[in-house]
Coordinates of N, CA and C in Angstrom, one line a residue:
M1 N 4.4 -30.4 17.1 CA 3.8 -30.4 15.7 C 2.9 -29.2 15.6
K2 N 2.8 -28.6 14.4 CA 1.9 -27.6 14.1 C 1.2 -27.9 12.7
R3 N 0.0 -27.5 12.6 CA -0.8 -27.7 11.4 C -0.9 -26.5 10.5
V4 N -0.7 -26.7 9.2 CA -0.9 -25.6 8.3 C -1.9 -26.1 7.2
F5 N -2.9 -25.3 6.9 CA -3.9 -25.7 6.0 C -3.8 -24.8 4.7
L6 N -3.9 -25.4 3.6 CA -3.9 -24.7 2.3 C -5.3 -24.7 1.7
L7 N -5.9 -23.6 1.5 CA -7.2 -23.5 1.0 C -7.2 -22.9 -0.4
R8 N -7.8 -23.6 -1.4 CA -8.0 -23.0 -2.7 C -9.2 -22.2 -2.7
H9 N -9.1 -21.0 -3.2 CA -10.3 -20.0 -3.2 C -11.5 -20.6 -3.9
A10 N -12.6 -20.0 -3.7 CA -13.9 -20.4 -4.3 C -13.9 -20.0 -5.8
K11 N -14.9 -20.5 -6.5 CA -15.0 -20.2 -8.0 C -15.2 -18.7 -8.2
T12 N -14.5 -18.2 -9.2 CA -14.6 -16.8 -9.4 C -15.8 -16.4 -10.3
L13 N -16.1 -15.1 -10.3 CA -17.2 -14.6 -11.1 C -16.8 -14.6 -12.6
G14 N -17.8 -14.6 -13.5 CA -17.6 -14.5 -14.9 C -17.4 -15.8 -15.6
P15 N -17.2 -15.8 -16.9 CA -17.0 -17.0 -17.7 C -15.7 -17.8 -17.3
A16 N -15.7 -19.1 -17.6 CA -14.5 -19.8 -17.3 C -13.3 -19.2 -18.1
A17 N -12.2 -18.9 -17.4 CA -11.1 -18.2 -18.1 C -9.8 -18.6 -17.5
L18 N -8.7 -18.2 -18.2 CA -7.4 -18.6 -17.7 C -6.9 -17.4 -16.8
N19 N -7.5 -17.5 -15.6 CA -7.2 -16.4 -14.6 C -6.0 -16.8 -13.8
G20 N -4.9 -16.1 -14.0 CA -3.7 -16.2 -13.2 C -3.6 -15.0 -12.3
S21 N -2.9 -14.0 -12.8 CA -2.7 -12.7 -12.0 C -3.9 -11.8 -12.2
T22 N -4.8 -12.1 -13.1 CA -6.0 -11.2 -13.3 C -6.8 -11.2 -12.0
D23 N -7.1 -10.1 -11.5 CA -7.7 -10.0 -10.2 C -9.3 -10.1 -10.2
I24 N -9.8 -11.3 -10.4 CA -11.2 -11.5 -10.5 C -11.7 -11.9 -9.1
A25 N -12.9 -11.4 -8.8 CA -13.5 -11.6 -7.4 C -14.3 -12.8 -7.4
V26 N -14.7 -13.3 -6.2 CA -15.7 -14.3 -6.0 C -16.9 -13.6 -5.5
A27 N -18.1 -14.1 -5.8 CA -19.4 -13.5 -5.4 C -19.4 -13.3 -3.9
E28 N -19.8 -12.1 -3.4 CA -19.7 -11.8 -2.0 C -20.5 -12.8 -1.1
E29 N -21.7 -13.2 -1.6 CA -22.4 -14.2 -0.8 C -21.7 -15.5 -0.7
V30 N -21.0 -15.9 -1.7 CA -20.2 -17.1 -1.6 C -19.1 -16.9 -0.5
Q31 N -18.4 -15.8 -0.6 CA -17.3 -15.5 0.4 C -17.9 -15.5 1.8
D32 N -19.1 -14.9 2.0 CA -19.7 -14.8 3.3 C -20.0 -16.2 3.8
E33 N -20.5 -17.1 3.0 CA -20.9 -18.5 3.4 C -19.6 -19.2 3.8
L34 N -18.6 -19.0 2.9 CA -17.3 -19.7 3.2 C -16.6 -19.2 4.5
A35 N -16.7 -17.9 4.7 CA -16.1 -17.4 5.9 C -16.8 -18.0 7.2
Q36 N -18.1 -18.1 7.1 CA -18.9 -18.6 8.3 C -18.5 -20.1 8.5
L37 N -18.3 -20.8 7.4 CA -17.9 -22.2 7.5 C -16.5 -22.4 8.1
L38 N -15.6 -21.6 7.6 CA -14.2 -21.6 8.1 C -14.0 -21.1 9.5
N39 N -14.9 -20.2 9.9 CA -14.8 -19.6 11.2 C -14.9 -20.7 12.3
S40 N -15.5 -21.8 12.1 CA -15.7 -22.9 13.1 C -14.4 -23.7 13.2
H41 N -13.5 -23.5 12.4 CA -12.2 -24.3 12.4 C -11.2 -23.8 13.4
G42 N -11.4 -22.6 13.9 CA -10.5 -22.1 14.9 C -9.1 -21.7 14.5
F43 N -9.0 -21.2 13.3 CA -7.7 -20.9 12.8 C -7.1 -19.7 13.6
T44 N -5.8 -19.7 13.8 CA -5.1 -18.7 14.6 C -4.4 -17.6 13.8
H45 N -4.1 -17.9 12.5 CA -3.4 -17.0 11.7 C -3.7 -17.3 10.2
I46 N -3.7 -16.3 9.4 CA -4.0 -16.4 8.0 C -2.9 -15.8 7.2
I47 N -2.5 -16.5 6.2 CA -1.6 -15.9 5.1 C -2.3 -16.0 3.8
T48 N -2.4 -14.9 3.1 CA -3.3 -14.9 1.9 C -2.5 -14.3 0.7
S49 N -2.9 -14.9 -0.4 CA -2.5 -14.3 -1.7 C -3.1 -12.9 -1.7
P50 N -2.5 -11.9 -2.4 CA -3.1 -10.6 -2.5 C -4.3 -10.4 -3.4
L51 N -4.5 -11.4 -4.3 CA -5.6 -11.4 -5.2 C -6.9 -11.4 -4.5
R52 N -7.9 -10.7 -5.0 CA -9.2 -10.5 -4.3 C -9.9 -11.9 -4.0
R53 N -9.8 -12.8 -4.9 CA -10.5 -14.1 -4.7 C -10.0 -14.8 -3.4
C54 N -8.8 -14.4 -2.9 CA -8.3 -15.0 -1.7 C -8.4 -13.9 -0.5
A55 N -7.9 -12.7 -0.8 CA -7.7 -11.7 0.3 C -9.1 -11.3 0.8
D56 N -10.1 -11.2 0.0 CA -11.4 -10.8 0.5 C -11.9 -11.8 1.5
L57 N -11.7 -13.1 1.3 CA -12.1 -14.1 2.3 C -11.3 -13.9 3.6
A58 N -10.0 -13.6 3.5 CA -9.2 -13.5 4.7 C -9.7 -12.3 5.6
H59 N -10.1 -11.2 4.9 CA -10.6 -10.1 5.7 C -12.0 -10.3 6.3
K60 N -12.8 -11.1 5.6 CA -14.1 -11.5 6.2 C -13.9 -12.4 7.4
L61 N -12.9 -13.3 7.3 CA -12.7 -14.1 8.5 C -12.2 -13.3 9.7
Q62 N -11.3 -12.3 9.4 CA -10.8 -11.5 10.5 C -12.0 -10.6 11.1
A63 N -12.9 -10.2 10.2 CA -14.1 -9.5 10.8 C -14.9 -10.3 11.7
L64 N -15.0 -11.6 11.4 CA -15.7 -12.6 12.3 C -14.9 -12.9 13.6
N65 N -13.6 -12.8 13.5 CA -12.8 -13.1 14.6 C -11.6 -12.2 14.7
P66 N -11.8 -11.0 15.3 CA -10.7 -10.0 15.3 C -9.4 -10.4 15.9
S67 N -9.4 -11.5 16.6 CA -8.1 -12.0 17.2 C -7.2 -12.7 16.1
L68 N -7.8 -13.0 15.0 CA -7.0 -13.6 13.9 C -6.0 -12.5 13.3
T69 N -4.8 -13.0 13.1 CA -3.8 -12.1 12.4 C -3.8 -12.5 11.0
V70 N -3.7 -11.5 10.1 CA -3.7 -11.7 8.6 C -2.4 -11.1 8.0
A71 N -1.7 -11.9 7.2 CA -0.6 -11.4 6.5 C -0.8 -11.7 5.0
I72 N -0.4 -10.7 4.2 CA -0.5 -10.8 2.7 C 0.9 -11.2 2.2
E73 N 0.9 -12.3 1.4 CA 2.1 -12.8 0.8 C 2.0 -12.8 -0.7
S74 N 2.6 -11.8 -1.3 CA 2.4 -11.6 -2.7 C 3.0 -12.7 -3.5
D75 N 3.9 -13.5 -3.0 CA 4.5 -14.6 -3.7 C 3.7 -15.9 -3.7
F76 N 2.6 -15.8 -3.0 CA 1.6 -16.9 -3.0 C 0.5 -16.7 -4.1
R77 N 0.7 -15.7 -4.9 CA -0.3 -15.5 -6.0 C -0.2 -16.6 -7.0
E78 N -1.2 -16.6 -7.9 CA -1.2 -17.6 -9.0 C -0.1 -17.3 -10.0
M79 N 0.2 -18.2 -10.9 CA 1.1 -18.0 -12.0 C 0.5 -16.9 -12.9
H80 N 1.4 -16.1 -13.5 CA 0.9 -15.1 -14.5 C 1.0 -15.8 -15.9
F81 N -0.1 -15.8 -16.6 CA -0.2 -16.5 -17.9 C 0.0 -15.6 -19.1
G82 N 0.7 -14.5 -18.9 CA 1.1 -13.7 -20.0 C 0.0 -13.1 -20.8
E83 N 0.1 -13.2 -22.2 CA -0.8 -12.6 -23.1 C -2.2 -13.2 -23.0
F84 N -2.3 -14.4 -22.4 CA -3.6 -15.1 -22.3 C -4.2 -15.0 -20.9
D85 N -3.6 -14.3 -20.0 CA -4.1 -14.2 -18.6 C -5.4 -13.4 -18.6
G86 N -6.4 -14.0 -18.0 CA -7.7 -13.4 -17.8 C -8.6 -13.6 -19.0
Q87 N -8.1 -14.2 -20.1 CA -8.9 -14.4 -21.3 C -9.9 -15.6 -21.1
P88 N -11.2 -15.4 -21.5 CA -12.1 -16.6 -21.4 C -11.6 -17.7 -22.4
F89 N -11.9 -18.9 -22.0 CA -11.4 -20.0 -22.8 C -12.0 -20.0 -24.2
D90 N -13.2 -19.6 -24.3 CA -13.9 -19.5 -25.6 C -13.1 -18.6 -26.5
A91 N -12.5 -17.5 -26.0 CA -11.8 -16.5 -26.8 C -10.4 -17.0 -27.2
L92 N -9.9 -18.1 -26.4 CA -8.6 -18.6 -26.7 C -8.6 -19.8 -27.7
A93 N -9.8 -20.0 -28.3 CA -9.9 -21.2 -29.2 C -8.8 -21.1 -30.3
P94 N -8.5 -19.9 -30.9 CA -7.5 -19.9 -32.0 C -6.1 -20.3 -31.5
H95 N -5.9 -20.3 -30.2 CA -4.6 -20.6 -29.7 C -4.5 -22.0 -29.0
W96 N -5.5 -22.8 -29.3 CA -5.6 -24.0 -28.6 C -4.4 -25.0 -28.7
A97 N -3.8 -25.0 -29.8 CA -2.6 -25.8 -30.0 C -1.5 -25.4 -29.0
M98 N -1.3 -24.1 -28.9 CA -0.3 -23.6 -28.0 C -0.7 -23.9 -26.5
L99 N -2.0 -23.7 -26.2 CA -2.4 -24.1 -24.8 C -2.3 -25.6 -24.6
E100 N -2.6 -26.4 -25.5 CA -2.4 -27.8 -25.4 C -1.0 -28.2 -25.1
A101 N -0.1 -27.6 -25.8 CA 1.4 -27.9 -25.5 C 1.7 -27.5 -24.1
F102 N 1.2 -26.4 -23.7 CA 1.5 -25.9 -22.3 C 0.9 -26.9 -21.3
W103 N -0.4 -27.4 -21.5 CA -1.0 -28.3 -20.5 C -0.2 -29.6 -20.5
Q104 N 0.3 -30.0 -21.7 CA 1.1 -31.3 -21.8 C 2.4 -31.2 -21.1
S105 N 3.1 -30.0 -21.2 CA 4.4 -29.9 -20.5 C 4.6 -28.4 -20.2
P106 N 4.1 -28.0 -19.1 CA 4.2 -26.5 -18.7 C 5.6 -26.1 -18.5
A107 N 6.5 -26.9 -18.1 CA 7.9 -26.5 -17.9 C 8.6 -26.2 -19.2
E108 N 8.2 -27.0 -20.2 CA 8.9 -26.9 -21.5 C 8.2 -25.9 -22.5
H109 N 7.0 -25.6 -22.3 CA 6.2 -24.8 -23.3 C 5.5 -23.7 -22.6
P110 N 6.2 -22.7 -22.1 CA 5.6 -21.5 -21.5 C 4.7 -20.7 -22.5
L111 N 3.7 -20.1 -22.0 CA 2.8 -19.3 -22.9 C 3.5 -18.0 -23.2
P112 N 3.1 -17.3 -24.3 CA 3.8 -16.1 -24.6 C 3.6 -15.0 -23.6
G113 N 4.8 -14.4 -23.2 CA 4.8 -13.4 -22.2 C 4.5 -13.8 -20.8
A114 N 4.4 -15.1 -20.5 CA 4.0 -15.6 -19.2 C 5.2 -15.9 -18.3
E115 N 4.9 -16.0 -17.0 CA 5.9 -16.4 -16.1 C 6.3 -17.8 -16.3
R116 N 7.5 -18.2 -16.3 CA 7.9 -19.6 -16.5 C 7.6 -20.4 -15.3
L117 N 7.4 -21.7 -15.5 CA 7.1 -22.6 -14.4 C 8.2 -22.6 -13.3
D118 N 9.5 -22.6 -13.8 CA 10.6 -22.6 -12.8 C 10.7 -21.3 -12.0
E119 N 10.3 -20.2 -12.6 CA 10.3 -18.9 -11.9 C 9.1 -18.9 -10.9
C120 N 8.0 -19.5 -11.2 CA 6.9 -19.6 -10.3 C 7.2 -20.5 -9.2
Y121 N 7.9 -21.6 -9.4 CA 8.2 -22.6 -8.4 C 9.2 -21.9 -7.4
Q122 N 10.2 -21.2 -7.9 CA 11.1 -20.5 -7.0 C 10.5 -19.5 -6.2
R123 N 9.6 -18.7 -6.8 CA 8.9 -17.7 -6.0 C 8.0 -18.3 -4.9
V124 N 7.3 -19.3 -5.2 CA 6.4 -19.9 -4.2 C 7.1 -20.6 -3.1
T125 N 8.1 -21.4 -3.5 CA 8.8 -22.2 -2.5 C 9.7 -21.3 -1.6
Q126 N 10.3 -20.2 -2.1 CA 11.0 -19.3 -1.3 C 10.1 -18.6 -0.3
A127 N 8.9 -18.3 -0.7 CA 7.9 -17.7 0.2 C 7.6 -18.7 1.3
W128 N 7.4 -19.9 1.0 CA 7.1 -21.0 2.0 C 8.2 -21.1 3.0
Q129 N 9.5 -21.1 2.5 CA 10.6 -21.2 3.5 C 10.7 -20.0 4.3
R130 N 10.4 -18.9 3.8 CA 10.4 -17.6 4.6 C 9.3 -17.6 5.6
R131 N 8.1 -18.1 5.3 CA 7.0 -17.9 6.2 C 6.9 -19.1 7.2
L132 N 7.4 -20.3 6.9 CA 7.2 -21.4 7.7 C 7.7 -21.3 9.1
P133 N 8.8 -20.7 9.4 CA 9.3 -20.7 10.8 C 8.4 -19.9 11.7
S134 N 7.7 -18.9 11.2 CA 6.8 -18.1 12.1 C 5.3 -18.5 12.0
C135 N 5.0 -19.5 11.3 CA 3.6 -20.0 11.3 C 3.2 -20.6 12.6
P136 N 2.2 -20.1 13.3 CA 1.7 -20.8 14.5 C 0.9 -22.0 14.1
D137 N 0.6 -22.9 15.1 CA -0.3 -24.0 14.9 C -1.7 -23.5 14.3
N138 N -2.2 -24.3 13.4 CA -3.6 -23.9 12.9 C -3.5 -22.7 12.0
T139 N -2.5 -22.6 11.2 CA -2.4 -21.5 10.2 C -3.2 -21.9 8.9
L140 N -3.9 -20.9 8.4 CA -4.6 -21.1 7.1 C -3.9 -20.2 6.0
I141 N -3.6 -20.9 4.9 CA -3.0 -20.2 3.8 C -4.1 -20.2 2.7
I142 N -4.6 -19.0 2.3 CA -5.6 -18.9 1.2 C -4.9 -18.6 -0.1
T143 N -5.0 -19.5 -1.0 CA -4.2 -19.3 -2.2 C -4.8 -20.0 -3.4
H144 N -4.1 -20.5 -4.4 CA -4.5 -20.9 -5.7 C -4.2 -22.3 -6.0
G145 N -4.9 -22.9 -6.9 CA -4.6 -24.3 -7.3 C -3.2 -24.6 -7.7
G146 N -2.6 -23.7 -8.6 CA -1.3 -23.9 -9.0 C -0.3 -23.7 -7.9
T147 N -0.5 -22.8 -7.0 CA 0.4 -22.5 -5.9 C 0.4 -23.8 -5.0
I148 N -0.8 -24.3 -4.7 CA -0.8 -25.5 -3.8 C -0.1 -26.7 -4.4
R149 N -0.3 -26.9 -5.7 CA 0.4 -28.0 -6.4 C 2.0 -27.8 -6.3
L150 N 2.4 -26.6 -6.5 CA 3.9 -26.4 -6.4 C 4.4 -26.6 -4.9
L151 N 3.6 -26.1 -3.9 CA 4.0 -26.4 -2.6 C 4.0 -27.8 -2.2
L152 N 3.0 -28.6 -2.7 CA 3.0 -30.0 -2.5 C 4.2 -30.7 -3.1
A153 N 4.5 -30.3 -4.3 CA 5.7 -30.9 -5.0 C 7.0 -30.6 -4.2
H154 N 7.0 -29.5 -3.6 CA 8.2 -29.1 -2.8 C 8.3 -29.9 -1.5
V155 N 7.2 -30.0 -0.8 CA 7.3 -30.7 0.5 C 7.4 -32.2 0.3
L156 N 6.9 -32.7 -0.8 CA 7.0 -34.2 -1.0 C 8.2 -34.6 -1.8
H157 N 9.0 -33.6 -2.2 CA 10.3 -33.8 -2.9 C 10.0 -34.5 -4.3
T158 N 8.9 -34.1 -4.9 CA 8.6 -34.7 -6.2 C 9.0 -33.8 -7.3
D159 N 9.0 -34.3 -8.6 CA 9.4 -33.5 -9.7 C 8.3 -32.5 -10.1
W160 N 8.5 -31.2 -9.8 CA 7.5 -30.2 -10.1 C 7.4 -30.0 -11.7
R161 N 8.4 -30.5 -12.4 CA 8.3 -30.4 -13.9 C 7.4 -31.4 -14.5
N162 N 7.0 -32.4 -13.8 CA 6.2 -33.5 -14.3 C 4.8 -33.0 -14.7
P163 N 4.4 -33.0 -15.9 CA 3.1 -32.5 -16.3 C 1.9 -33.2 -15.6
R164 N 2.1 -34.5 -15.3 CA 1.0 -35.2 -14.6 C 0.7 -34.7 -13.2
W165 N 1.7 -34.0 -12.6 CA 1.4 -33.4 -11.3 C 0.3 -32.4 -11.4
Y166 N 0.2 -31.7 -12.6 CA -0.8 -30.7 -12.7 C -2.1 -31.2 -13.3
S167 N -2.1 -32.3 -14.1 CA -3.3 -32.8 -14.8 C -4.0 -33.9 -13.9
S168 N -3.2 -34.6 -13.1 CA -3.8 -35.7 -12.3 C -4.1 -35.4 -10.9
L169 N -3.5 -34.3 -10.3 CA -3.7 -34.0 -8.9 C -4.9 -33.0 -8.8
A170 N -6.0 -33.5 -8.3 CA -7.2 -32.7 -8.2 C -7.2 -31.8 -6.9
I171 N -7.2 -30.5 -7.1 CA -7.3 -29.5 -6.1 C -8.5 -28.6 -6.4
G172 N -9.6 -29.0 -5.9 CA -10.9 -28.3 -6.3 C -11.0 -26.9 -5.6
N173 N -11.9 -26.1 -6.1 CA -12.2 -24.9 -5.4 C -12.8 -25.2 -4.0
Q174 N -12.5 -24.4 -3.0 CA -13.0 -24.5 -1.6 C -12.6 -25.9 -1.0
T175 N -11.4 -26.3 -1.3 CA -10.9 -27.6 -0.7 C -9.7 -27.2 0.2
L176 N -9.5 -28.1 1.2 CA -8.4 -27.9 2.2 C -7.4 -29.0 2.0
T177 N -6.2 -28.6 2.1 CA -5.0 -29.5 2.1 C -4.3 -29.3 3.4
Q178 N -4.1 -30.4 4.2 CA -3.5 -30.2 5.5 C -2.1 -30.7 5.5
L179 N -1.2 -29.9 6.1 CA 0.2 -30.3 6.3 C 0.5 -30.2 7.8
N180 N 1.2 -31.3 8.3 CA 1.6 -31.3 9.6 C 3.1 -31.1 9.7
I181 N 3.5 -30.1 10.4 CA 4.9 -29.7 10.5 C 5.6 -30.1 11.8
F182 N 6.6 -30.9 11.7 CA 7.3 -31.4 12.9 C 8.6 -30.7 13.1
P183 N 8.8 -30.0 14.2 CA 10.0 -29.2 14.4 C 11.3 -30.0 14.4
A184 N 12.3 -29.5 13.8 CA 13.6 -30.2 13.8 C 14.6 -29.1 13.3
P185 N 15.9 -29.4 13.3 CA 16.8 -28.4 12.7 C 16.4 -28.1 11.2
T186 N 15.9 -29.1 10.5 CA 15.2 -28.9 9.2 C 13.8 -29.4 9.4
P187 N 12.8 -28.6 9.5 CA 11.4 -29.1 9.8 C 11.0 -30.2 8.8
F188 N 10.3 -31.2 9.3 CA 9.8 -32.3 8.5 C 8.3 -32.0 8.3
V189 N 7.9 -32.1 7.0 CA 6.5 -31.9 6.7 C 5.8 -33.2 6.3
S190 N 4.7 -33.5 6.9 CA 3.9 -34.6 6.5 C 2.6 -34.1 5.9
V191 N 2.2 -34.7 4.8 CA 1.0 -34.3 4.1 C -0.1 -35.2 4.6
R192 N -1.1 -34.6 5.4 CA -2.1 -35.4 6.0 C -3.3 -35.6 5.1
N193 N -3.8 -34.5 4.4 CA -4.9 -34.6 3.5 C -4.7 -33.7 2.3
I194 N -5.2 -34.1 1.2 CA -5.1 -33.3 0.0 C -6.5 -33.1 -0.6
G195 N -6.8 -31.8 -0.9 CA -8.0 -31.5 -1.6 C -9.3 -32.0 -1.0
I196 N -9.4 -31.9 0.4 CA -10.6 -32.3 1.1 C -11.7 -31.3 1.0
E197 N -12.9 -31.8 0.7 CA -14.0 -30.8 0.6 C -14.3 -30.2 2.0
L198 N -14.5 -28.9 2.0 CA -14.7 -28.2 3.3 C -16.0 -28.6 3.9
K199 N -15.9 -28.9 5.2 CA -17.1 -29.2 6.0 C -17.1 -28.4 7.3
D200 N -18.3 -28.5 8.0 CA -18.4 -27.8 9.3 C -17.4 -28.3 10.3
K201 N -17.1 -29.7 10.3 CA -16.2 -30.3 11.3 C -14.8 -30.0 10.9
P202 N -14.0 -29.4 11.8 CA -12.6 -29.2 11.5 C -11.8 -30.5 11.2
L203 N -10.8 -30.4 10.4 CA -9.9 -31.5 10.2 C -8.9 -31.5 11.4
N204 N -8.3 -32.6 11.7 CA -7.4 -32.7 12.8 C -6.2 -33.6 12.4

């Protein structure tokens, strides 16, 4: 068995916004504290989204532990929200009906110019299948809330089109989701924990 942990990045700088592919950073002092906390977990390998809110943390962890290997996986980035990407929610008030339709059924009501949910699902799950065979035990994947939900839908064989999967499944900032991978001709994935608040004591 090997363990793979999915970490959602910390809260980003600036006003609350629809940040998908927009490259917004996390405060450096927050990343420093988070790196110190994660360093006690003894991760052996990191796969990170290329966006700064994830990649900056990966590089800080590697600086604390030079034996850590780090890989950038561009397909683990967050969904691109098209014309609304990076826009503060206050500025999106005139488009609230369109946003509400998207929240209610993201598969059926894509935002203007945005990546479709099916495209995002294919991108994320293909990257997972590509990376999984080479993941050592105690791998950390630093990524985004949307990406984690899609990965969970994939490994649990649930309907990723179901809007309740996105509205009801809480994946907070700085939380860990643990997957246990059992080797087989087709690896079996067991979901051990979802959205656990990060603590000093490692999960097992």
